[in-house]
Amino acid sequence: MPIKNFRPLTPSGRFTSLNKVTDIVSKKRPERSLTEHKHKTGGRNNLGRYTSRHRGGGHKQLYRIIDFKRSTLDLPANVQAIEYDPNRSANIALIAYTDGVKAYIIAPKGLKPGDTIFASDKATTNDFNVGNSFPLSIIPPSTLVHCVELVPGRGAKIARGAGTSLELVAIEGDSATLKMPSGELRRVHARCRATIGEVGNGDHNQQSLGKAGRNRWLGVRPMSRGMARNPVDHPNGGGQGKSKGGGGRQHLVSPWGQLAKGFVTRRRSKLSNSSIIVHHNGRKPRGKK
């Protein structure tokens, strides 16, 4: 959606840039049978302890149940509406199958009400249209895809955010090579399903909220900088005026001392490391040539 700027009639309006709601996005209430109550934790776990900071409050939200598996095969579905979803950056599409069953899917770029989409395990040359879902093994190389599974049958896990897409590089036997937005090359099973096209609402990251209150509506509470705190509260705190903390030139760290810049936090023993062909920085994993 295009970005809308406001006349500076108020201080916050001077810096506000928001997604302009177009005629494609419906203003109707969500499908009641496809929503459920959303419990807010306020950043606390089951013991009542903080695990995620500066979370809490915000507007009430209903969770929209999204069909990430696309397991209804060879049955056409009509796109009834493109809707806003407060739980994600992308818009969602309400589809109705010919047997009357309705579902929500992530709305790809170019999909509009009235279009017909389907999911299948077989396809012809003319079937690779935006919104259709197929296994990676039958999708032509160099195709942009989104909502890709990591494990066959477990539902889409990759490329679900607004404006994201993956490039199918190659199919070799039972494995498919995907190029991530970061440049990383990753191998997944060729039976994993993917949806053709890229996720819509690509201008989402161009928004400027304009005021602190809009962040509060989203459930984000204020947070002060570590350097603005006392040494007892943060490793970077203290000093006479602006400093790196502790009266000296310290590296920026988290409240628990974890380095914030340039420190690799990915475990070398992580099982999915074997699926990475090239890292996002262009380096190959250890032991690979």
CSV table of C-alpha atoms in Angstrom, one decimal:
chain,number,residue,atom,x,y,z
A,1,MET,CA,0.0,0.0,0.0
A,2,PRO,CA,1.2,3.6,-0.6
A,3,ILE,CA,2.5,5.7,2.2
A,4,LYS,CA,0.4,8.6,3.3
A,5,ASN,CA,2.0,11.8,4.8
A,6,PHE,CA,0.0,14.3,6.9
A,7,ARG,CA,-0.1,18.1,7.0
A,8,PRO,CA,1.7,19.3,10.2
A,9,LEU,CA,-1.3,20.6,12.0
A,10,THR,CA,0.0,19.0,15.2
A,11,PRO,CA,3.5,18.2,16.4
A,12,SER,CA,3.0,14.5,15.9
A,13,GLY,CA,1.5,14.9,12.4
A,14,ARG,CA,4.7,16.5,11.2
A,15,PHE,CA,6.6,13.2,11.3
A,16,THR,CA,3.8,10.7,10.8
A,17,SER,CA,3.8,8.5,7.7
A,18,LEU,CA,1.3,5.6,7.6
A,19,ASN,CA,0.0,3.0,5.2
A,20,LYS,CA,-2.8,4.6,3.1
A,21,VAL,CA,-5.8,2.3,3.2
A,22,THR,CA,-6.8,1.5,-0.4
A,23,ASP,CA,-10.1,0.3,-1.8
A,24,ILE,CA,-8.6,-3.3,-2.0
A,25,VAL,CA,-8.3,-3.6,1.8
A,26,SER,CA,-11.7,-4.3,3.3
A,27,LYS,CA,-13.0,-2.4,6.4
A,28,LYS,CA,-15.4,-5.2,7.5
A,29,ARG,CA,-15.1,-7.1,10.7
A,30,PRO,CA,-13.1,-10.3,10.6
A,31,GLU,CA,-14.8,-13.6,9.9
A,32,ARG,CA,-16.1,-14.7,13.3
A,33,SER,CA,-15.5,-18.4,12.9
A,34,LEU,CA,-11.8,-17.8,12.0
A,35,THR,CA,-11.0,-15.7,15.1
A,36,GLU,CA,-10.2,-16.6,18.6
A,37,HIS,CA,-9.4,-14.8,21.9
A,38,LYS,CA,-5.8,-13.5,22.3
A,39,HIS,CA,-4.3,-13.6,25.7
A,40,LYS,CA,-1.7,-10.9,26.5
A,41,THR,CA,1.2,-11.9,28.8
A,42,GLY,CA,2.7,-8.4,29.3
A,43,GLY,CA,6.1,-10.0,28.7
A,44,ARG,CA,5.8,-12.4,31.6
A,45,ASN,CA,6.1,-16.2,31.6
A,46,ASN,CA,4.0,-18.8,33.4
A,47,LEU,CA,5.8,-17.9,36.7
A,48,GLY,CA,4.9,-14.2,36.4
A,49,ARG,CA,8.5,-13.2,35.7
A,50,TYR,CA,9.7,-10.8,33.0
A,51,THR,CA,11.1,-12.6,30.0
A,52,SER,CA,10.4,-9.8,27.4
A,53,ARG,CA,11.0,-6.2,28.4
A,54,HIS,CA,8.9,-3.1,27.6
A,55,ARG,CA,5.7,-5.0,26.7
A,56,GLY,CA,2.2,-4.4,28.0
A,57,GLY,CA,-1.0,-2.5,27.4
A,58,GLY,CA,-2.1,-1.8,23.9
A,59,HIS,CA,-5.5,-2.2,22.1
A,60,LYS,CA,-7.5,-5.3,22.3
A,61,GLN,CA,-6.8,-7.7,19.4
A,62,LEU,CA,-8.5,-10.8,18.0
A,63,TYR,CA,-6.2,-13.5,16.6
A,64,ARG,CA,-7.0,-14.5,13.0
A,65,ILE,CA,-6.5,-18.2,12.4
A,66,ILE,CA,-4.2,-18.4,9.3
A,67,ASP,CA,-4.1,-21.5,7.1
A,68,PHE,CA,-0.3,-22.0,6.8
A,69,LYS,CA,-0.6,-25.6,5.6
A,70,ARG,CA,-2.8,-25.1,2.5
A,71,SER,CA,-3.8,-28.8,2.8
A,72,THR,CA,-7.0,-28.5,0.8
A,73,LEU,CA,-5.8,-29.7,-2.6
A,74,ASP,CA,-7.2,-29.4,-6.1
A,75,LEU,CA,-10.2,-27.3,-4.9
A,76,PRO,CA,-10.5,-23.8,-6.3
A,77,ALA,CA,-11.0,-20.9,-3.8
A,78,ASN,CA,-12.4,-17.5,-4.4
A,79,VAL,CA,-10.7,-14.5,-2.8
A,80,GLN,CA,-13.5,-12.6,-1.0
A,81,ALA,CA,-11.6,-9.9,0.8
A,82,ILE,CA,-8.2,-8.5,1.7
A,83,GLU,CA,-8.1,-7.6,5.4
A,84,TYR,CA,-5.9,-5.9,7.9
A,85,ASP,CA,-4.4,-8.2,10.6
A,86,PRO,CA,-3.2,-6.5,13.8
A,87,ASN,CA,-1.0,-9.6,14.6
A,88,ARG,CA,1.4,-9.3,11.7
A,89,SER,CA,2.9,-6.8,9.3
A,90,ALA,CA,1.3,-8.4,6.2
A,91,ASN,CA,-2.4,-8.2,5.2
A,92,ILE,CA,-4.5,-11.4,5.0
A,93,ALA,CA,-6.9,-12.7,2.4
A,94,LEU,CA,-10.2,-14.3,3.2
A,95,ILE,CA,-10.8,-17.2,0.7
A,96,ALA,CA,-13.9,-19.4,0.3
A,97,TYR,CA,-13.5,-22.8,-1.3
A,98,THR,CA,-16.2,-24.2,-3.7
A,99,ASP,CA,-17.4,-26.5,-0.9
A,100,GLY,CA,-18.2,-23.5,1.3
A,101,VAL,CA,-15.3,-23.7,3.7
A,102,LYS,CA,-13.6,-20.4,4.5
A,103,ALA,CA,-10.0,-19.7,5.5
A,104,TYR,CA,-7.4,-16.9,5.9
A,105,ILE,CA,-4.1,-16.9,4.1
A,106,ILE,CA,-1.2,-14.4,3.9
A,107,ALA,CA,-2.1,-12.0,1.1
A,108,PRO,CA,0.6,-11.9,-1.6
A,109,LYS,CA,1.4,-8.9,-3.7
A,110,GLY,CA,-1.1,-8.5,-6.6
A,111,LEU,CA,-3.9,-10.7,-5.2
A,112,LYS,CA,-7.3,-8.9,-5.2
A,113,PRO,CA,-10.9,-9.8,-4.4
A,114,GLY,CA,-12.5,-11.9,-7.1
A,115,ASP,CA,-9.3,-13.8,-8.0
A,116,THR,CA,-9.3,-17.7,-7.9
A,117,ILE,CA,-6.4,-19.6,-6.3
A,118,PHE,CA,-5.8,-23.2,-5.4
A,119,ALA,CA,-3.3,-25.6,-3.9
A,120,SER,CA,-2.2,-28.8,-5.6
A,121,ASP,CA,0.6,-31.4,-5.9
A,122,LYS,CA,0.7,-31.2,-9.7
A,123,ALA,CA,0.7,-28.2,-12.1
A,124,THR,CA,0.9,-27.1,-15.7
A,125,THR,CA,2.9,-24.2,-17.1
A,126,ASN,CA,0.0,-21.7,-16.7
A,127,ASP,CA,-0.7,-22.6,-13.1
A,128,PHE,CA,2.1,-20.7,-11.4
A,129,ASN,CA,0.1,-17.6,-10.6
A,130,VAL,CA,0.3,-15.5,-7.5
A,131,GLY,CA,-1.4,-17.2,-4.5
A,132,ASN,CA,-1.2,-20.8,-5.8
A,133,SER,CA,0.5,-23.3,-3.5
A,134,PHE,CA,2.7,-26.2,-4.8
A,135,PRO,CA,5.6,-28.3,-3.6
A,136,LEU,CA,9.0,-26.8,-4.3
A,137,SER,CA,9.9,-29.8,-6.5
A,138,ILE,CA,7.5,-28.7,-9.3
A,139,ILE,CA,8.0,-25.0,-9.1
A,140,PRO,CA,10.3,-23.6,-11.9
A,141,PRO,CA,13.7,-22.3,-10.7
A,142,SER,CA,14.2,-18.5,-10.2
A,143,THR,CA,10.5,-18.2,-9.1
A,144,LEU,CA,9.8,-15.9,-6.2
A,145,VAL,CA,7.9,-17.7,-3.4
A,146,HIS,CA,6.8,-17.0,0.1
A,147,CYS,CA,5.2,-19.0,3.1
A,148,VAL,CA,7.7,-21.8,2.7
A,149,GLU,CA,7.7,-24.9,4.9
A,150,LEU,CA,10.9,-26.0,6.7
A,151,VAL,CA,9.5,-29.5,7.3
A,152,PRO,CA,7.0,-31.0,4.8
A,153,GLY,CA,3.4,-30.9,6.2
A,154,ARG,CA,4.2,-28.7,9.2
A,155,GLY,CA,3.0,-25.4,7.7
A,156,ALA,CA,4.8,-22.3,6.4
A,157,LYS,CA,7.6,-21.0,8.6
A,158,ILE,CA,9.8,-18.8,6.3
A,159,ALA,CA,9.0,-15.5,4.4
A,160,ARG,CA,5.7,-14.6,6.1
A,161,GLY,CA,6.4,-10.9,6.8
A,162,ALA,CA,5.3,-7.9,4.7
A,163,GLY,CA,7.3,-7.5,1.5
A,164,THR,CA,9.4,-10.6,1.9
A,165,SER,CA,10.1,-13.4,-0.6
A,166,LEU,CA,12.5,-16.1,-1.4
A,167,GLU,CA,14.1,-17.1,-4.7
A,168,LEU,CA,14.0,-20.8,-5.6
A,169,VAL,CA,17.6,-21.3,-6.9
A,170,ALA,CA,17.7,-25.0,-7.8
A,171,ILE,CA,16.2,-28.4,-7.3
A,172,GLU,CA,18.7,-31.3,-6.8
A,173,GLY,CA,17.2,-34.6,-6.0
A,174,ASP,CA,15.1,-34.4,-2.8
A,175,SER,CA,16.4,-31.0,-1.8
A,176,ALA,CA,15.7,-27.5,-2.9
A,177,THR,CA,18.0,-24.5,-2.6
A,178,LEU,CA,16.5,-21.2,-1.5
A,179,LYS,CA,18.0,-17.7,-1.4
A,180,MET,CA,16.9,-15.8,1.7
A,181,PRO,CA,16.4,-12.0,1.7
A,182,SER,CA,19.6,-11.7,3.7
A,183,GLY,CA,21.5,-13.5,0.9
A,184,GLU,CA,21.8,-16.8,2.8
A,185,LEU,CA,21.5,-19.9,0.8
A,186,ARG,CA,19.6,-22.7,2.6
A,187,ARG,CA,18.6,-26.2,1.6
A,188,VAL,CA,15.1,-27.6,2.5
A,189,HIS,CA,13.3,-30.7,1.4
A,190,ALA,CA,11.8,-30.5,-2.1
A,191,ARG,CA,8.4,-31.8,-0.8
A,192,CYS,CA,8.0,-28.6,1.3
A,193,ARG,CA,5.2,-26.4,0.1
A,194,ALA,CA,5.5,-22.8,-1.0
A,195,THR,CA,3.2,-20.1,-2.3
A,196,ILE,CA,3.9,-18.3,-5.6
A,197,GLY,CA,4.7,-14.6,-5.4
A,198,GLU,CA,5.9,-12.2,-2.6
A,199,VAL,CA,4.1,-11.0,0.4
A,200,GLY,CA,2.1,-7.8,0.0
A,201,ASN,CA,2.1,-4.6,2.0
A,202,GLY,CA,5.8,-4.0,1.1
A,203,ASP,CA,5.7,-0.4,2.3
A,204,HIS,CA,5.1,-1.5,5.9
A,205,ASN,CA,8.7,-0.7,6.9
A,206,GLN,CA,8.5,2.8,5.4
A,207,GLN,CA,6.0,3.9,8.1
A,208,SER,CA,6.9,6.5,10.8
A,209,LEU,CA,4.7,6.2,13.8
A,210,GLY,CA,5.0,10.0,14.6
A,211,LYS,CA,4.4,9.8,18.3
A,212,ALA,CA,5.0,7.7,21.4
A,213,GLY,CA,1.3,7.1,21.9
A,214,ARG,CA,1.0,5.1,18.7
A,215,ASN,CA,3.6,2.7,20.0
A,216,ARG,CA,1.6,2.3,23.2
A,217,TRP,CA,-1.5,1.3,21.1
A,218,LEU,CA,0.7,-1.5,19.7
A,219,GLY,CA,1.5,-2.8,23.2
A,220,VAL,CA,5.1,-1.4,23.3
A,221,ARG,CA,6.0,0.4,26.6
A,222,PRO,CA,8.8,3.0,26.9
A,223,MET,CA,12.4,1.9,27.5
A,224,SER,CA,15.4,4.1,28.6
A,225,ARG,CA,18.8,3.7,27.1
A,226,GLY,CA,21.4,1.8,29.0
A,227,MET,CA,23.9,4.7,29.0
A,228,ALA,CA,21.2,6.9,30.6
A,229,ARG,CA,21.0,4.6,33.7
A,230,ASN,CA,23.0,4.1,36.8
A,231,PRO,CA,25.9,1.6,36.9
A,232,VAL,CA,23.8,-0.6,39.3
A,233,ASP,CA,21.1,-0.9,36.7
A,234,HIS,CA,23.1,-1.5,33.5
A,235,PRO,CA,26.7,-2.3,32.5
A,236,ASN,CA,26.8,0.8,30.3
A,237,GLY,CA,25.4,3.1,32.9
A,238,GLY,CA,27.2,5.8,34.9
A,239,GLY,CA,29.8,8.4,33.8
A,240,GLN,CA,29.7,12.2,33.9
A,241,GLY,CA,27.3,13.0,31.0
A,242,LYS,CA,27.3,10.9,27.8
A,243,SER,CA,29.8,8.1,28.0
A,244,LYS,CA,30.1,4.4,27.1
A,245,GLY,CA,29.4,3.6,30.7
A,246,GLY,CA,31.5,2.9,33.8
A,247,GLY,CA,33.6,6.0,33.3
A,248,GLY,CA,35.5,4.3,30.4
A,249,ARG,CA,35.2,3.2,26.8
A,250,GLN,CA,33.2,0.0,27.2
A,251,HIS,CA,31.6,-2.1,24.4
A,252,LEU,CA,27.8,-1.8,24.2
A,253,VAL,CA,26.2,-4.8,25.9
A,254,SER,CA,22.8,-6.0,27.1
A,255,PRO,CA,21.7,-5.6,30.7
A,256,TRP,CA,23.2,-9.1,31.3
A,257,GLY,CA,26.5,-8.4,29.7
A,258,GLN,CA,25.9,-9.9,26.2
A,259,LEU,CA,27.8,-8.0,23.5
A,260,ALA,CA,25.4,-6.1,21.3
A,261,LYS,CA,27.5,-5.6,18.2
A,262,GLY,CA,29.7,-8.0,16.2
A,263,PHE,CA,29.3,-11.0,18.5
A,264,VAL,CA,28.0,-14.2,16.9
A,265,THR,CA,25.2,-15.6,19.0
A,266,ARG,CA,24.2,-18.6,16.8
A,267,ARG,CA,25.2,-21.9,18.3
A,268,ARG,CA,27.7,-24.0,16.3
A,269,SER,CA,25.9,-27.2,17.4
A,270,LYS,CA,22.5,-26.1,16.0
A,271,LEU,CA,21.0,-28.9,13.9
A,272,SER,CA,19.9,-26.6,11.1
A,273,ASN,CA,23.5,-25.5,10.5
A,274,SER,CA,23.8,-28.4,8.1
A,275,SER,CA,21.1,-26.9,5.9
A,276,ILE,CA,23.0,-23.7,5.3
A,277,ILE,CA,25.1,-23.6,2.2
A,278,VAL,CA,26.2,-20.0,2.4
A,279,HIS,CA,25.7,-17.6,5.3
A,280,HIS,CA,24.2,-14.1,4.9
A,281,ASN,CA,27.7,-12.6,5.1
A,282,GLY,CA,29.0,-14.7,2.2
A,283,ARG,CA,30.9,-17.2,4.3
A,284,LYS,CA,30.5,-20.9,4.0
A,285,PRO,CA,29.9,-23.1,7.1
A,286,ARG,CA,32.9,-24.7,8.7
A,287,GLY,CA,33.9,-27.9,7.0
A,288,LYS,CA,32.3,-27.0,3.6
A,289,LYS,CA,34.3,-25.9,0.6
